Amino acid sequence: MEVDVEHRMAAGTIALTASGLLASLLGLIFSIVIARLLGPEGYGLVGLAFTYPSLLISLLDMGLGGIVAKYAASRSGYDRIHVWTGILAKAVLGALGAIITYFCADYFAQLLARPYVASYIKILSPYVFASSLLGAFSMALSGLGRYWLSGSTSIMYYALKGPLAVGLILLGYGVLGVVVSHTISYVALSIVYTLIILMTLRKPAFSKRALSEVLVQALPLHVASLSGLFVGPVISTLLARHASNYEIGNFNVAGASLTPVNIAISAISVAALTTMPLINGNDLESKTSQILVYSLAISSAVIAGYAAVLAPLI
């Protein structure tokens, strides 16, 4: 069956961008409220607490998210064994990340030159596991073409985390309340979406052969992206040692202004990734070129349009 590249790309891009922007809007609204309640210093401290847990999530992804999406989008019908094997591998790696986060929290806090952050980092250990699992679920749903359901993970996260964080701050928990809200939200959503995935993919399956095939494809992609993973943590560590919590808070707010562009580019990438496995061998070259052209055109338009809107505000 011939794949309508335009329709698939448009559907994926629109759904993931719209859901991402809605989630971003919710996040922005609650971030403003939280930043005002905590002040720049407290808000900067929250960002620092996430530095190394976030690095571990990215580092231990091992490129599995994209491969899960690829097998879920298989032209002959999703490959259940490979999809489930990828998801279970992500779960194991997420658990490993959670263990590392908890037991290395004091060391991470020392690197950030703020020993008192260690307790916050330990609280984020379940978040590391739940985030890894939820990421795998989201990519699997995208591969199945259920883009809106995939995008709903981020919407539900901000809709749950925001009010919970504000409530805990008002109860007097401050930075601790914000950190706890992240962990509770991700753990709760990982449970909900586990049930959704079980209803969608049915009985879990695992195969050593499938694991080997998944890793052979995932690891080269992961290795190629490793250098980029350390940029954020290195910047955060340098800022932690040479800037105040107030300055870091303002830096985080400025960086958040690029969120809409990042969301759109990510949506285009996922749409392209989950379209290519559906292309017949005879059409592979022409359809791939078509996908690249669409991706470049949409990305350029998004960046140019956003820059035109943002420039007068700077």
PDB file of C-alpha atoms in Angstrom:
ATOM      1  CA  MET A   1       0.000   0.000   0.000  1.00  0.00           C
ATOM      2  CA  GLU A   2       1.388   3.377  -1.028  1.00  0.00           C
ATOM      3  CA  VAL A   3       1.992   5.781   1.812  1.00  0.00           C
ATOM      4  CA  ASP A   4       0.646   9.313   1.585  1.00  0.00           C
ATOM      5  CA  VAL A   5       3.782  11.041   2.834  1.00  0.00           C
ATOM      6  CA  GLU A   6       2.172  14.480   2.849  1.00  0.00           C
ATOM      7  CA  HIS A   7      -0.792  13.326   4.952  1.00  0.00           C
ATOM      8  CA  ARG A   8       1.289  11.301   7.410  1.00  0.00           C
ATOM      9  CA  MET A   9       3.865  14.077   7.865  1.00  0.00           C
ATOM     10  CA  ALA A  10       1.183  16.742   8.219  1.00  0.00           C
ATOM     11  CA  ALA A  11      -0.866  14.678  10.686  1.00  0.00           C
ATOM     12  CA  GLY A  12       2.133  13.899  12.860  1.00  0.00           C
ATOM     13  CA  THR A  13       3.579  17.408  12.745  1.00  0.00           C
ATOM     14  CA  ILE A  14       0.266  19.136  13.482  1.00  0.00           C
ATOM     15  CA  ALA A  15      -0.736  16.787  16.297  1.00  0.00           C
ATOM     16  CA  LEU A  16       2.640  16.753  18.036  1.00  0.00           C
ATOM     17  CA  THR A  17       3.253  20.491  17.567  1.00  0.00           C
ATOM     18  CA  ALA A  18      -0.234  21.435  18.775  1.00  0.00           C
ATOM     19  CA  SER A  19      -0.066  19.170  21.808  1.00  0.00           C
ATOM     20  CA  GLY A  20       3.483  20.322  22.518  1.00  0.00           C
ATOM     21  CA  LEU A  21       2.511  23.987  22.316  1.00  0.00           C
ATOM     22  CA  LEU A  22      -0.503  23.434  24.559  1.00  0.00           C
ATOM     23  CA  ALA A  23       1.708  21.646  27.069  1.00  0.00           C
ATOM     24  CA  SER A  24       4.256  24.449  26.740  1.00  0.00           C
ATOM     25  CA  LEU A  25       1.554  27.061  27.350  1.00  0.00           C
ATOM     26  CA  LEU A  26       0.445  25.260  30.504  1.00  0.00           C
ATOM     27  CA  GLY A  27       4.067  24.957  31.565  1.00  0.00           C
ATOM     28  CA  LEU A  28       4.689  28.659  30.882  1.00  0.00           C
ATOM     29  CA  ILE A  29       1.657  29.768  32.882  1.00  0.00           C
ATOM     30  CA  PHE A  30       2.575  27.666  35.890  1.00  0.00           C
ATOM     31  CA  SER A  31       6.286  28.506  35.525  1.00  0.00           C
ATOM     32  CA  ILE A  32       5.464  32.204  35.820  1.00  0.00           C
ATOM     33  CA  VAL A  33       3.381  31.540  38.925  1.00  0.00           C
ATOM     34  CA  ILE A  34       6.034  29.258  40.422  1.00  0.00           C
ATOM     35  CA  ALA A  35       8.859  31.695  39.591  1.00  0.00           C
ATOM     36  CA  ARG A  36       6.981  34.525  41.290  1.00  0.00           C
ATOM     37  CA  LEU A  37       6.251  32.405  44.351  1.00  0.00           C
ATOM     38  CA  LEU A  38       9.807  31.083  44.669  1.00  0.00           C
ATOM     39  CA  GLY A  39      11.695  34.109  43.347  1.00  0.00           C
ATOM     40  CA  PRO A  40      14.609  33.854  40.881  1.00  0.00           C
ATOM     41  CA  GLU A  41      16.848  32.205  43.485  1.00  0.00           C
ATOM     42  CA  GLY A  42      14.443  29.392  44.314  1.00  0.00           C
ATOM     43  CA  TYR A  43      13.500  28.949  40.667  1.00  0.00           C
ATOM     44  CA  GLY A  44      17.159  28.677  39.712  1.00  0.00           C
ATOM     45  CA  LEU A  45      17.676  26.075  42.422  1.00  0.00           C
ATOM     46  CA  VAL A  46      14.926  23.886  40.943  1.00  0.00           C
ATOM     47  CA  GLY A  47      16.676  23.978  37.561  1.00  0.00           C
ATOM     48  CA  LEU A  48      19.981  22.966  39.111  1.00  0.00           C
ATOM     49  CA  ALA A  49      18.414  19.982  40.867  1.00  0.00           C
ATOM     50  CA  PHE A  50      17.385  18.568  37.478  1.00  0.00           C
ATOM     51  CA  THR A  51      20.825  18.912  35.862  1.00  0.00           C
ATOM     52  CA  TYR A  52      22.159  15.396  36.402  1.00  0.00           C
ATOM     53  CA  PRO A  53      18.870  13.455  36.593  1.00  0.00           C
ATOM     54  CA  SER A  54      18.008  14.895  33.175  1.00  0.00           C
ATOM     55  CA  LEU A  55      21.450  13.963  31.866  1.00  0.00           C
ATOM     56  CA  LEU A  56      20.992  10.366  33.033  1.00  0.00           C
ATOM     57  CA  ILE A  57      17.607  10.133  31.328  1.00  0.00           C
ATOM     58  CA  SER A  58      19.134  11.214  28.020  1.00  0.00           C
ATOM     59  CA  LEU A  59      22.324   9.202  28.480  1.00  0.00           C
ATOM     60  CA  LEU A  60      20.499   5.961  29.274  1.00  0.00           C
ATOM     61  CA  ASP A  61      17.971   6.340  26.479  1.00  0.00           C
ATOM     62  CA  MET A  62      20.522   4.474  24.317  1.00  0.00           C
ATOM     63  CA  GLY A  63      18.641   5.571  21.209  1.00  0.00           C
ATOM     64  CA  LEU A  64      15.844   3.124  22.075  1.00  0.00           C
ATOM     65  CA  GLY A  65      13.021   5.649  21.818  1.00  0.00           C
ATOM     66  CA  GLY A  66      13.455   6.147  18.093  1.00  0.00           C
ATOM     67  CA  ILE A  67      13.812   2.436  17.422  1.00  0.00           C
ATOM     68  CA  VAL A  68      10.635   1.670  19.387  1.00  0.00           C
ATOM     69  CA  ALA A  69       8.810   4.177  17.181  1.00  0.00           C
ATOM     70  CA  LYS A  70      10.314   2.620  14.050  1.00  0.00           C
ATOM     71  CA  TYR A  71       9.136  -0.901  14.874  1.00  0.00           C
ATOM     72  CA  ALA A  72       5.733   0.367  15.992  1.00  0.00           C
ATOM     73  CA  ALA A  73       5.360   1.989  12.551  1.00  0.00           C
ATOM     74  CA  SER A  74       6.363  -1.144  10.635  1.00  0.00           C
ATOM     75  CA  ARG A  75       4.710  -1.366   7.199  1.00  0.00           C
ATOM     76  CA  SER A  76       3.597  -4.940   7.812  1.00  0.00           C
ATOM     77  CA  GLY A  77       1.961  -4.049  11.122  1.00  0.00           C
ATOM     78  CA  TYR A  78       3.787  -3.176  14.305  1.00  0.00           C
ATOM     79  CA  ASP A  79       6.395  -5.680  15.412  1.00  0.00           C
ATOM     80  CA  ARG A  80       5.082  -6.386  18.911  1.00  0.00           C
ATOM     81  CA  ILE A  81       8.129  -8.310  20.148  1.00  0.00           C
ATOM     82  CA  HIS A  82      10.612  -5.607  19.111  1.00  0.00           C
ATOM     83  CA  VAL A  83       8.388  -2.805  20.432  1.00  0.00           C
ATOM     84  CA  TRP A  84       7.924  -4.495  23.803  1.00  0.00           C
ATOM     85  CA  THR A  85      11.595  -5.456  23.991  1.00  0.00           C
ATOM     86  CA  GLY A  86      12.577  -1.834  23.433  1.00  0.00           C
ATOM     87  CA  ILE A  87      10.102  -0.627  26.059  1.00  0.00           C
ATOM     88  CA  LEU A  88      11.286  -3.179  28.635  1.00  0.00           C
ATOM     89  CA  ALA A  89      14.921  -2.290  27.918  1.00  0.00           C
ATOM     90  CA  LYS A  90      14.059   1.371  28.506  1.00  0.00           C
ATOM     91  CA  ALA A  91      12.393   0.403  31.795  1.00  0.00           C
ATOM     92  CA  VAL A  92      15.502  -1.447  32.970  1.00  0.00           C
ATOM     93  CA  LEU A  93      17.774   1.439  31.986  1.00  0.00           C
ATOM     94  CA  GLY A  94      15.402   3.883  33.683  1.00  0.00           C
ATOM     95  CA  ALA A  95      15.590   1.839  36.885  1.00  0.00           C
ATOM     96  CA  LEU A  96      19.380   1.901  36.639  1.00  0.00           C
ATOM     97  CA  GLY A  97      19.275   5.671  36.203  1.00  0.00           C
ATOM     98  CA  ALA A  98      17.043   6.023  39.258  1.00  0.00           C
ATOM     99  CA  ILE A  99      19.494   3.996  41.368  1.00  0.00           C
ATOM    100  CA  ILE A 100      22.460   6.059  40.165  1.00  0.00           C
ATOM    101  CA  THR A 101      20.567   9.292  40.836  1.00  0.00           C
ATOM    102  CA  TYR A 102      19.760   8.306  44.409  1.00  0.00           C
ATOM    103  CA  PHE A 103      23.146   6.977  45.455  1.00  0.00           C
ATOM    104  CA  CYS A 104      25.194   9.637  43.623  1.00  0.00           C
ATOM    105  CA  ALA A 105      23.044  12.582  44.727  1.00  0.00           C
ATOM    106  CA  ASP A 106      25.655  13.876  47.174  1.00  0.00           C
ATOM    107  CA  TYR A 107      28.361  13.737  44.506  1.00  0.00           C
ATOM    108  CA  PHE A 108      26.162  15.549  41.978  1.00  0.00           C
ATOM    109  CA  ALA A 109      25.381  18.221  44.565  1.00  0.00           C
ATOM    110  CA  GLN A 110      29.087  18.729  45.193  1.00  0.00           C
ATOM    111  CA  LEU A 111      29.675  19.180  41.454  1.00  0.00           C
ATOM    112  CA  LEU A 112      27.013  21.888  41.510  1.00  0.00           C
ATOM    113  CA  ALA A 113      28.744  23.534  44.489  1.00  0.00           C
ATOM    114  CA  ARG A 114      25.507  23.290  46.463  1.00  0.00           C
ATOM    115  CA  PRO A 115      25.563  20.343  48.906  1.00  0.00           C
ATOM    116  CA  TYR A 116      22.054  21.164  50.124  1.00  0.00           C
ATOM    117  CA  VAL A 117      20.633  20.176  46.713  1.00  0.00           C
ATOM    118  CA  ALA A 118      21.407  16.481  47.378  1.00  0.00           C
ATOM    119  CA  SER A 119      18.058  15.839  49.089  1.00  0.00           C
ATOM    120  CA  TYR A 120      16.188  17.286  46.101  1.00  0.00           C
ATOM    121  CA  ILE A 121      18.160  15.131  43.673  1.00  0.00           C
ATOM    122  CA  LYS A 122      17.324  11.979  45.661  1.00  0.00           C
ATOM    123  CA  ILE A 123      13.620  12.804  45.449  1.00  0.00           C
ATOM    124  CA  LEU A 124      13.994  12.920  41.653  1.00  0.00           C
ATOM    125  CA  SER A 125      15.201   9.302  41.414  1.00  0.00           C
ATOM    126  CA  PRO A 126      11.674   7.889  40.771  1.00  0.00           C
ATOM    127  CA  TYR A 127      11.212  10.672  38.230  1.00  0.00           C
ATOM    128  CA  VAL A 128      14.195   9.328  36.258  1.00  0.00           C
ATOM    129  CA  PHE A 129      12.592   5.878  35.990  1.00  0.00           C
ATOM    130  CA  ALA A 130       9.084   7.152  35.229  1.00  0.00           C
ATOM    131  CA  SER A 131      10.342   9.642  32.640  1.00  0.00           C
ATOM    132  CA  SER A 132      12.259   6.930  30.775  1.00  0.00           C
ATOM    133  CA  LEU A 133       9.210   4.678  30.730  1.00  0.00           C
ATOM    134  CA  LEU A 134       6.820   7.433  29.682  1.00  0.00           C
ATOM    135  CA  GLY A 135       9.180   8.459  26.885  1.00  0.00           C
ATOM    136  CA  ALA A 136       9.123   4.917  25.488  1.00  0.00           C
ATOM    137  CA  PHE A 137       5.326   4.843  25.643  1.00  0.00           C
ATOM    138  CA  SER A 138       5.066   8.171  23.825  1.00  0.00           C
ATOM    139  CA  MET A 139       7.348   7.052  20.988  1.00  0.00           C
ATOM    140  CA  ALA A 140       5.484   3.747  20.632  1.00  0.00           C
ATOM    141  CA  LEU A 141       2.175   5.589  20.303  1.00  0.00           C
ATOM    142  CA  SER A 142       3.689   7.926  17.695  1.00  0.00           C
ATOM    143  CA  GLY A 143       4.898   4.927  15.721  1.00  0.00           C
ATOM    144  CA  LEU A 144       1.378   3.520  15.764  1.00  0.00           C
ATOM    145  CA  GLY A 145       0.140   6.795  14.284  1.00  0.00           C
ATOM    146  CA  ARG A 146      -1.654   7.796  17.496  1.00  0.00           C
ATOM    147  CA  TYR A 147       0.026  11.188  17.566  1.00  0.00           C
ATOM    148  CA  TRP A 148      -2.583  12.977  19.658  1.00  0.00           C
ATOM    149  CA  LEU A 149      -2.438  10.306  22.353  1.00  0.00           C
ATOM    150  CA  SER A 150       1.349  10.471  22.258  1.00  0.00           C
ATOM    151  CA  GLY A 151       1.275  14.249  22.657  1.00  0.00           C
ATOM    152  CA  SER A 152      -1.174  14.012  25.527  1.00  0.00           C
ATOM    153  CA  THR A 153       1.604  12.717  27.800  1.00  0.00           C
ATOM    154  CA  SER A 154       3.201  16.166  27.998  1.00  0.00           C
ATOM    155  CA  ILE A 155      -0.146  17.953  28.323  1.00  0.00           C
ATOM    156  CA  MET A 156      -1.230  15.739  31.208  1.00  0.00           C
ATOM    157  CA  TYR A 157       2.150  16.172  32.868  1.00  0.00           C
ATOM    158  CA  TYR A 158       1.940  19.964  33.005  1.00  0.00           C
ATOM    159  CA  ALA A 159      -1.765  19.904  33.871  1.00  0.00           C
ATOM    160  CA  LEU A 160      -0.996  17.695  36.863  1.00  0.00           C
ATOM    161  CA  LYS A 161       2.377  19.086  37.927  1.00  0.00           C
ATOM    162  CA  GLY A 162       1.482  22.777  37.768  1.00  0.00           C
ATOM    163  CA  PRO A 163      -1.412  22.907  40.252  1.00  0.00           C
ATOM    164  CA  LEU A 164       0.334  20.397  42.511  1.00  0.00           C
ATOM    165  CA  ALA A 165       3.544  22.474  42.618  1.00  0.00           C
ATOM    166  CA  VAL A 166       1.658  25.717  43.308  1.00  0.00           C
ATOM    167  CA  GLY A 167      -0.377  24.040  46.032  1.00  0.00           C
ATOM    168  CA  LEU A 168       2.703  22.636  47.763  1.00  0.00           C
ATOM    169  CA  ILE A 169       4.466  26.006  47.590  1.00  0.00           C
ATOM    170  CA  LEU A 170       1.454  27.697  49.186  1.00  0.00           C
ATOM    171  CA  LEU A 171       1.538  25.072  51.913  1.00  0.00           C
ATOM    172  CA  GLY A 172       5.069  26.204  52.702  1.00  0.00           C
ATOM    173  CA  TYR A 173       7.178  23.511  51.009  1.00  0.00           C
ATOM    174  CA  GLY A 174       8.915  25.892  48.591  1.00  0.00           C
ATOM    175  CA  VAL A 175      11.533  24.317  46.297  1.00  0.00           C
ATOM    176  CA  LEU A 176      10.911  20.921  47.871  1.00  0.00           C
ATOM    177  CA  GLY A 177       7.253  21.096  46.839  1.00  0.00           C
ATOM    178  CA  VAL A 178       8.166  21.802  43.206  1.00  0.00           C
ATOM    179  CA  VAL A 179      10.633  18.899  43.077  1.00  0.00           C
ATOM    180  CA  VAL A 180       8.111  16.535  44.684  1.00  0.00           C
ATOM    181  CA  SER A 181       5.410  17.627  42.216  1.00  0.00           C
ATOM    182  CA  HIS A 182       7.613  16.594  39.275  1.00  0.00           C
ATOM    183  CA  THR A 183       8.180  13.129  40.697  1.00  0.00           C
ATOM    184  CA  ILE A 184       4.546  12.525  41.695  1.00  0.00           C
ATOM    185  CA  SER A 185       3.273  13.672  38.288  1.00  0.00           C
ATOM    186  CA  TYR A 186       5.606  11.461  36.282  1.00  0.00           C
ATOM    187  CA  VAL A 187       5.039   8.396  38.464  1.00  0.00           C
ATOM    188  CA  ALA A 188       1.249   8.813  38.293  1.00  0.00           C
ATOM    189  CA  LEU A 189       1.272   9.270  34.504  1.00  0.00           C
ATOM    190  CA  SER A 190       3.617   6.317  33.974  1.00  0.00           C
ATOM    191  CA  ILE A 191       1.027   4.120  35.707  1.00  0.00           C
ATOM    192  CA  VAL A 192      -1.846   5.491  33.611  1.00  0.00           C
ATOM    193  CA  TYR A 193       0.004   5.139  30.303  1.00  0.00           C
ATOM    194  CA  THR A 194       1.245   1.665  31.226  1.00  0.00           C
ATOM    195  CA  LEU A 195      -2.404   0.631  31.266  1.00  0.00           C
ATOM    196  CA  ILE A 196      -3.000   2.382  27.923  1.00  0.00           C
ATOM    197  CA  ILE A 197      -0.011   0.628  26.338  1.00  0.00           C
ATOM    198  CA  LEU A 198      -1.157  -2.737  27.696  1.00  0.00           C
ATOM    199  CA  MET A 199      -4.567  -2.198  26.114  1.00  0.00           C
ATOM    200  CA  THR A 200      -2.961  -1.077  22.846  1.00  0.00           C
ATOM    201  CA  LEU A 201      -0.108  -3.585  22.426  1.00  0.00           C
ATOM    202  CA  ARG A 202      -1.663  -6.345  24.506  1.00  0.00           C
ATOM    203  CA  LYS A 203       0.513  -8.956  26.199  1.00  0.00           C
ATOM    204  CA  PRO A 204       4.152  -7.930  26.807  1.00  0.00           C
ATOM    205  CA  ALA A 205       6.800  -9.929  24.956  1.00  0.00           C
ATOM    206  CA  PHE A 206      10.580 -10.131  25.153  1.00  0.00           C
ATOM    207  CA  SER A 207      13.253 -11.787  23.052  1.00  0.00           C
ATOM    208  CA  LYS A 208      17.043 -11.808  23.382  1.00  0.00           C
ATOM    209  CA  ARG A 209      17.297 -11.826  19.608  1.00  0.00           C
ATOM    210  CA  ALA A 210      14.957  -8.827  19.376  1.00  0.00           C
ATOM    211  CA  LEU A 211      17.002  -7.026  22.027  1.00  0.00           C
ATOM    212  CA  SER A 212      20.173  -7.624  20.023  1.00  0.00           C
ATOM    213  CA  GLU A 213      18.543  -6.327  16.831  1.00  0.00           C
ATOM    214  CA  VAL A 214      17.131  -3.289  18.609  1.00  0.00           C
ATOM    215  CA  LEU A 215      20.463  -2.378  20.202  1.00  0.00           C
ATOM    216  CA  VAL A 216      22.393  -2.852  16.943  1.00  0.00           C
ATOM    217  CA  GLN A 217      20.219  -0.163  15.382  1.00  0.00           C
ATOM    218  CA  ALA A 218      19.881   2.089  18.425  1.00  0.00           C
ATOM    219  CA  LEU A 219      23.467   2.341  19.674  1.00  0.00           C
ATOM    220  CA  PRO A 220      25.031   3.972  16.567  1.00  0.00           C
ATOM    221  CA  LEU A 221      22.371   6.699  16.709  1.00  0.00           C
ATOM    222  CA  HIS A 222      22.959   7.169  20.417  1.00  0.00           C
ATOM    223  CA  VAL A 223      26.739   7.366  20.083  1.00  0.00           C
ATOM    224  CA  ALA A 224      26.357  10.052  17.412  1.00  0.00           C
ATOM    225  CA  SER A 225      24.302  12.191  19.808  1.00  0.00           C
ATOM    226  CA  LEU A 226      26.444  11.730  22.916  1.00  0.00           C
ATOM    227  CA  SER A 227      28.465  14.920  22.525  1.00  0.00           C
ATOM    228  CA  GLY A 228      25.317  17.022  22.491  1.00  0.00           C
ATOM    229  CA  LEU A 229      23.987  15.429  25.671  1.00  0.00           C
ATOM    230  CA  PHE A 230      26.722  16.943  27.809  1.00  0.00           C
ATOM    231  CA  VAL A 231      26.379  20.526  26.615  1.00  0.00           C
ATOM    232  CA  GLY A 232      23.472  21.363  28.930  1.00  0.00           C
ATOM    233  CA  PRO A 233      24.935  19.786  32.098  1.00  0.00           C
ATOM    234  CA  VAL A 234      28.354  21.355  31.443  1.00  0.00           C
ATOM    235  CA  ILE A 235      26.763  24.793  31.071  1.00  0.00           C
ATOM    236  CA  SER A 236      24.662  24.245  34.208  1.00  0.00           C
ATOM    237  CA  THR A 237      27.714  23.111  36.189  1.00  0.00           C
ATOM    238  CA  LEU A 238      29.745  26.140  35.072  1.00  0.00           C
ATOM    239  CA  LEU A 239      26.874  28.466  35.901  1.00  0.00           C
ATOM    240  CA  ALA A 240      26.465  26.806  39.299  1.00  0.00           C
ATOM    241  CA  ARG A 241      30.104  27.554  40.109  1.00  0.00           C
ATOM    242  CA  HIS A 242      30.314  31.061  38.696  1.00  0.00           C
ATOM    243  CA  ALA A 243      26.800  32.517  38.888  1.00  0.00           C
ATOM    244  CA  SER A 244      24.226  33.125  41.597  1.00  0.00           C
ATOM    245  CA  ASN A 245      20.899  31.294  41.870  1.00  0.00           C
ATOM    246  CA  TYR A 246      19.260  34.592  40.836  1.00  0.00           C
ATOM    247  CA  GLU A 247      21.274  34.813  37.617  1.00  0.00           C
ATOM    248  CA  ILE A 248      20.673  31.132  36.844  1.00  0.00           C
ATOM    249  CA  GLY A 249      16.947  31.636  37.281  1.00  0.00           C
ATOM    250  CA  ASN A 250      16.933  34.477  34.754  1.00  0.00           C
ATOM    251  CA  PHE A 251      19.067  32.396  32.371  1.00  0.00           C
ATOM    252  CA  ASN A 252      16.519  29.562  32.550  1.00  0.00           C
ATOM    253  CA  VAL A 253      13.674  31.950  31.789  1.00  0.00           C
ATOM    254  CA  ALA A 254      15.538  33.254  28.713  1.00  0.00           C
ATOM    255  CA  GLY A 255      16.238  29.733  27.507  1.00  0.00           C
ATOM    256  CA  ALA A 256      12.560  28.846  27.852  1.00  0.00           C
ATOM    257  CA  SER A 257      11.755  31.389  25.123  1.00  0.00           C
ATOM    258  CA  LEU A 258      13.070  28.916  22.530  1.00  0.00           C
ATOM    259  CA  THR A 259      10.651  26.188  23.635  1.00  0.00           C
ATOM    260  CA  PRO A 260       8.117  26.666  20.775  1.00  0.00           C
ATOM    261  CA  VAL A 261      10.832  26.220  18.137  1.00  0.00           C
ATOM    262  CA  ASN A 262      12.201  23.112  19.874  1.00  0.00           C
ATOM    263  CA  ILE A 263       8.705  21.640  20.069  1.00  0.00           C
ATOM    264  CA  ALA A 264       8.036  22.165  16.354  1.00  0.00           C
ATOM    265  CA  ILE A 265      11.414  20.756  15.266  1.00  0.00           C
ATOM    266  CA  SER A 266      10.949  17.726  17.514  1.00  0.00           C
ATOM    267  CA  ALA A 267       7.450  17.140  16.111  1.00  0.00           C
ATOM    268  CA  ILE A 268       8.746  17.252  12.536  1.00  0.00           C
ATOM    269  CA  SER A 269      11.517  14.779  13.397  1.00  0.00           C
ATOM    270  CA  VAL A 270       9.154  12.286  15.019  1.00  0.00           C
ATOM    271  CA  ALA A 271       6.663  12.582  12.153  1.00  0.00           C
ATOM    272  CA  ALA A 272       9.433  11.855   9.647  1.00  0.00           C
ATOM    273  CA  LEU A 273      10.813   8.979  11.723  1.00  0.00           C
ATOM    274  CA  THR A 274       7.416   7.288  11.963  1.00  0.00           C
ATOM    275  CA  THR A 275       6.611   7.804   8.271  1.00  0.00           C
ATOM    276  CA  MET A 276       9.724   6.283   6.703  1.00  0.00           C
ATOM    277  CA  PRO A 277       9.152   2.667   7.897  1.00  0.00           C
ATOM    278  CA  LEU A 278       5.829   2.663   6.010  1.00  0.00           C
ATOM    279  CA  ILE A 279       7.403   3.365   2.620  1.00  0.00           C
ATOM    280  CA  ASN A 280       7.649   0.573   0.049  1.00  0.00           C
ATOM    281  CA  GLY A 281      11.147  -0.384  -1.097  1.00  0.00           C
ATOM    282  CA  ASN A 282      10.530   0.806  -4.661  1.00  0.00           C
ATOM    283  CA  ASP A 283       9.506   4.266  -3.458  1.00  0.00           C
ATOM    284  CA  LEU A 284      12.130   4.596  -0.740  1.00  0.00           C
ATOM    285  CA  GLU A 285      14.470   7.020  -2.504  1.00  0.00           C
ATOM    286  CA  SER A 286      11.823   9.368  -3.866  1.00  0.00           C
ATOM    287  CA  LYS A 287       9.703   9.339  -0.725  1.00  0.00           C
ATOM    288  CA  THR A 288      12.732   9.877   1.517  1.00  0.00           C
ATOM    289  CA  SER A 289      13.723  12.903  -0.548  1.00  0.00           C
ATOM    290  CA  GLN A 290      10.168  14.127  -0.266  1.00  0.00           C
ATOM    291  CA  ILE A 291      10.268  13.788   3.531  1.00  0.00           C
ATOM    292  CA  LEU A 292      13.576  15.667   3.725  1.00  0.00           C
ATOM    293  CA  VAL A 293      12.217  18.507   1.596  1.00  0.00           C
ATOM    294  CA  TYR A 294       9.070  18.798   3.702  1.00  0.00           C
ATOM    295  CA  SER A 295      11.058  18.667   6.936  1.00  0.00           C
ATOM    296  CA  LEU A 296      13.472  21.385   5.804  1.00  0.00           C
ATOM    297  CA  ALA A 297      10.700  23.622   4.484  1.00  0.00           C
ATOM    298  CA  ILE A 298       8.576  23.366   7.623  1.00  0.00           C
ATOM    299  CA  SER A 299      11.562  23.789   9.960  1.00  0.00           C
ATOM    300  CA  SER A 300      12.806  26.871   8.099  1.00  0.00           C
ATOM    301  CA  ALA A 301       9.344  28.443   8.114  1.00  0.00           C
ATOM    302  CA  VAL A 302       8.917  27.821  11.857  1.00  0.00           C
ATOM    303  CA  ILE A 303      12.316  29.291  12.755  1.00  0.00           C
ATOM    304  CA  ALA A 304      11.920  32.339  10.492  1.00  0.00           C
ATOM    305  CA  GLY A 305       8.379  33.025  11.701  1.00  0.00           C
ATOM    306  CA  TYR A 306       9.252  32.707  15.367  1.00  0.00           C
ATOM    307  CA  ALA A 307      12.348  34.889  14.982  1.00  0.00           C
ATOM    308  CA  ALA A 308      10.204  37.598  13.356  1.00  0.00           C
ATOM    309  CA  VAL A 309       7.745  37.491  16.267  1.00  0.00           C
ATOM    310  CA  LEU A 310      10.395  37.332  19.002  1.00  0.00           C
ATOM    311  CA  ALA A 311      12.811  39.963  17.666  1.00  0.00           C
ATOM    312  CA  PRO A 312      10.685  43.027  18.576  1.00  0.00           C
ATOM    313  CA  LEU A 313      10.219  41.692  22.104  1.00  0.00           C
ATOM    314  CA  ILE A 314      13.921  41.369  22.910  1.00  0.00           C
TER     315      ILE A 314
END
